[in-house]
Amino acid sequence: LESNIRLNQTAQISAFNIGLSNQKGLLHMTQHSPSNSGGFRMTTDTQNAVSVPVISLDEFVSEQNISRIDFIKIDVEGFELTVLAGAKQVIQQFRPILVFEYSVENILAQNGNIEEALTGILENNYKISTKEGLSDLKTILSLKEQTDLICIPN
């Protein structure tokens, strides 16, 4: 990422060597899919794991004095719901468009409650749909295949 930022000579992007979660701390991750170079999941097993400092998006935005967020894209192998839980204030204050990976297999592997998270987004006055255009909550919850969810504030 940092080499791409330098290559494109942009001052509008900053890279931070930190992960996002629902609170500040240290988590561990392991590669769950050797064929996918980005296929890392958070784990409680510290053997063969990489330690990652994490912070909530709410806390990060406050510490960095960020005054505007229009768009948030999250693809963290099932940890999306935890990241969203740490972004409640950001979502309420800035009302950004949210796009995140929706994989029932990955979310359940991270002990996420899919229905609770999507209901919380709807309660924040967002419209949720899949990249394929499905927008009924029951239909989305019944999906078995991976997709991206697009959440647009009303």
Coordinates of C-alpha atoms in Angstrom, one line a residue:
L1 CA 0.0 0.0 0.0
E2 CA 2.7 2.4 1.0
S3 CA 4.6 1.9 -2.3
N4 CA 1.4 2.5 -4.3
I5 CA 0.8 5.7 -2.4
R6 CA 4.3 6.9 -3.3
L7 CA 4.0 5.7 -6.8
N8 CA 0.8 7.7 -7.3
Q9 CA 2.3 10.7 -5.5
T10 CA -0.9 11.4 -3.5
A11 CA -1.0 13.3 -0.2
Q12 CA -4.6 12.5 0.4
I13 CA -3.9 8.9 1.5
S14 CA -2.2 7.8 4.7
A15 CA -1.3 4.2 5.6
F16 CA -1.4 3.0 9.2
N17 CA 0.0 -0.3 10.4
I18 CA -3.0 -1.2 12.6
G19 CA -6.1 -3.3 12.4
L20 CA -9.7 -2.4 13.2
S21 CA -11.8 -4.1 15.8
N22 CA -14.5 -3.1 18.3
Q23 CA -11.9 -2.0 20.9
K24 CA -8.2 -1.2 21.4
G25 CA -5.9 -4.1 22.0
L26 CA -3.8 -6.9 20.5
L27 CA -5.3 -9.7 18.4
H28 CA -3.8 -12.7 16.6
M29 CA -4.5 -13.8 13.1
T30 CA -3.6 -16.9 11.1
Q31 CA -4.0 -17.7 7.4
H32 CA -7.1 -19.9 7.0
S33 CA -6.9 -20.3 3.2
P34 CA -3.4 -20.9 1.8
S35 CA -4.6 -20.3 -1.7
N36 CA -5.8 -16.8 -0.8
S37 CA -3.0 -14.4 0.2
G38 CA -5.5 -12.2 2.0
G39 CA -7.2 -15.2 3.7
F40 CA -6.3 -14.4 7.3
R41 CA -8.7 -14.7 10.2
M42 CA -8.6 -13.5 13.8
T43 CA -7.9 -16.4 16.2
T44 CA -7.4 -17.1 19.9
D45 CA -4.7 -19.6 19.0
T46 CA -1.3 -17.7 19.3
Q47 CA 0.7 -20.6 17.8
N48 CA 1.7 -19.7 14.2
A49 CA -0.2 -16.5 14.5
V50 CA 0.8 -12.9 13.7
S51 CA 0.0 -10.4 16.5
V52 CA -1.8 -7.3 15.3
P53 CA -2.5 -4.1 17.3
V54 CA -6.1 -3.1 16.8
I55 CA -8.3 -0.1 17.6
S56 CA -12.0 0.7 17.0
L57 CA -12.7 3.0 14.1
D58 CA -14.5 5.3 16.5
E59 CA -11.4 5.7 18.6
F60 CA -9.1 6.0 15.6
V61 CA -11.2 8.8 14.0
S62 CA -11.2 10.7 17.3
E63 CA -7.5 10.3 17.8
Q64 CA -6.7 11.4 14.2
N65 CA -9.2 14.3 14.3
I66 CA -10.9 13.0 11.1
S67 CA -13.7 15.4 10.2
R68 CA -15.2 13.7 7.2
I69 CA -15.9 10.1 6.1
D70 CA -18.0 9.4 3.0
F71 CA -17.3 5.7 2.3
I72 CA -16.2 2.7 4.3
K73 CA -15.1 -0.6 2.6
I74 CA -14.5 -3.6 4.9
D75 CA -13.3 -7.0 3.8
V76 CA -11.7 -8.8 6.8
E77 CA -12.7 -12.5 6.4
G78 CA -15.7 -12.6 8.7
F79 CA -14.5 -10.0 11.2
E80 CA -16.7 -7.3 9.5
L81 CA -19.3 -7.4 12.2
T82 CA -16.7 -6.7 14.9
V83 CA -15.3 -3.8 12.9
L84 CA -18.8 -2.4 12.4
A85 CA -19.4 -2.7 16.2
G86 CA -16.4 -0.4 16.7
A87 CA -17.7 2.1 14.2
K88 CA -21.1 2.9 15.7
Q89 CA -20.3 6.6 16.4
V90 CA -18.7 7.1 13.0
I91 CA -21.7 5.6 11.3
Q92 CA -24.1 7.8 13.2
Q93 CA -22.1 11.0 12.9
F94 CA -20.8 10.8 9.3
R95 CA -23.5 8.5 7.7
P96 CA -21.0 7.0 5.2
I97 CA -21.8 4.5 2.5
L98 CA -20.8 1.1 3.8
V99 CA -19.7 -1.8 1.6
F100 CA -18.6 -5.0 3.3
E101 CA -18.1 -8.6 2.4
Y102 CA -20.9 -10.9 3.4
S103 CA -19.8 -14.5 3.8
V104 CA -21.9 -16.6 6.2
E105 CA -19.1 -19.1 6.5
N106 CA -16.5 -16.5 7.5
I107 CA -18.9 -14.6 9.8
L108 CA -19.9 -17.7 11.7
A109 CA -16.2 -18.7 12.0
Q110 CA -15.7 -15.4 13.8
N111 CA -18.8 -16.0 16.0
G112 CA -20.7 -13.1 14.4
N113 CA -24.4 -12.5 14.8
I114 CA -25.4 -11.6 11.2
E115 CA -29.1 -10.8 11.9
E116 CA -28.2 -8.5 14.9
A117 CA -25.6 -6.6 12.9
L118 CA -27.9 -6.1 9.8
T119 CA -30.8 -5.1 12.0
G120 CA -28.5 -2.5 13.7
I121 CA -27.6 -1.0 10.3
L122 CA -31.3 -0.8 9.3
E123 CA -32.1 0.8 12.7
N124 CA -29.5 3.5 11.8
N125 CA -31.8 4.4 8.8
Y126 CA -29.8 2.6 6.1
K127 CA -30.9 0.7 3.1
I128 CA -29.1 -2.6 2.6
S129 CA -28.8 -4.5 -0.6
T130 CA -26.4 -7.0 -2.2
K131 CA -24.2 -6.1 -5.1
E132 CA -26.7 -8.2 -7.1
G133 CA -29.6 -5.9 -6.0
L134 CA -31.3 -8.1 -3.4
S135 CA -32.6 -5.9 -0.6
D136 CA -35.1 -8.0 1.5
L137 CA -33.5 -8.8 4.9
K138 CA -34.9 -12.3 5.0
T139 CA -33.5 -13.0 1.5
I140 CA -30.1 -11.6 2.4
L141 CA -30.0 -13.7 5.6
S142 CA -30.8 -16.9 3.6
L143 CA -27.9 -16.4 1.2
K144 CA -25.3 -19.2 1.3
E145 CA -22.9 -17.7 -1.3
Q146 CA -20.5 -14.9 -0.6
T147 CA -21.4 -11.4 -1.8
D148 CA -20.8 -7.7 -0.9
L149 CA -23.4 -5.7 1.0
I150 CA -24.0 -2.1 0.1
C151 CA -25.5 0.1 2.8
I152 CA -26.7 3.5 1.8
P153 CA -28.0 6.0 4.3
N154 CA -31.7 7.1 3.7

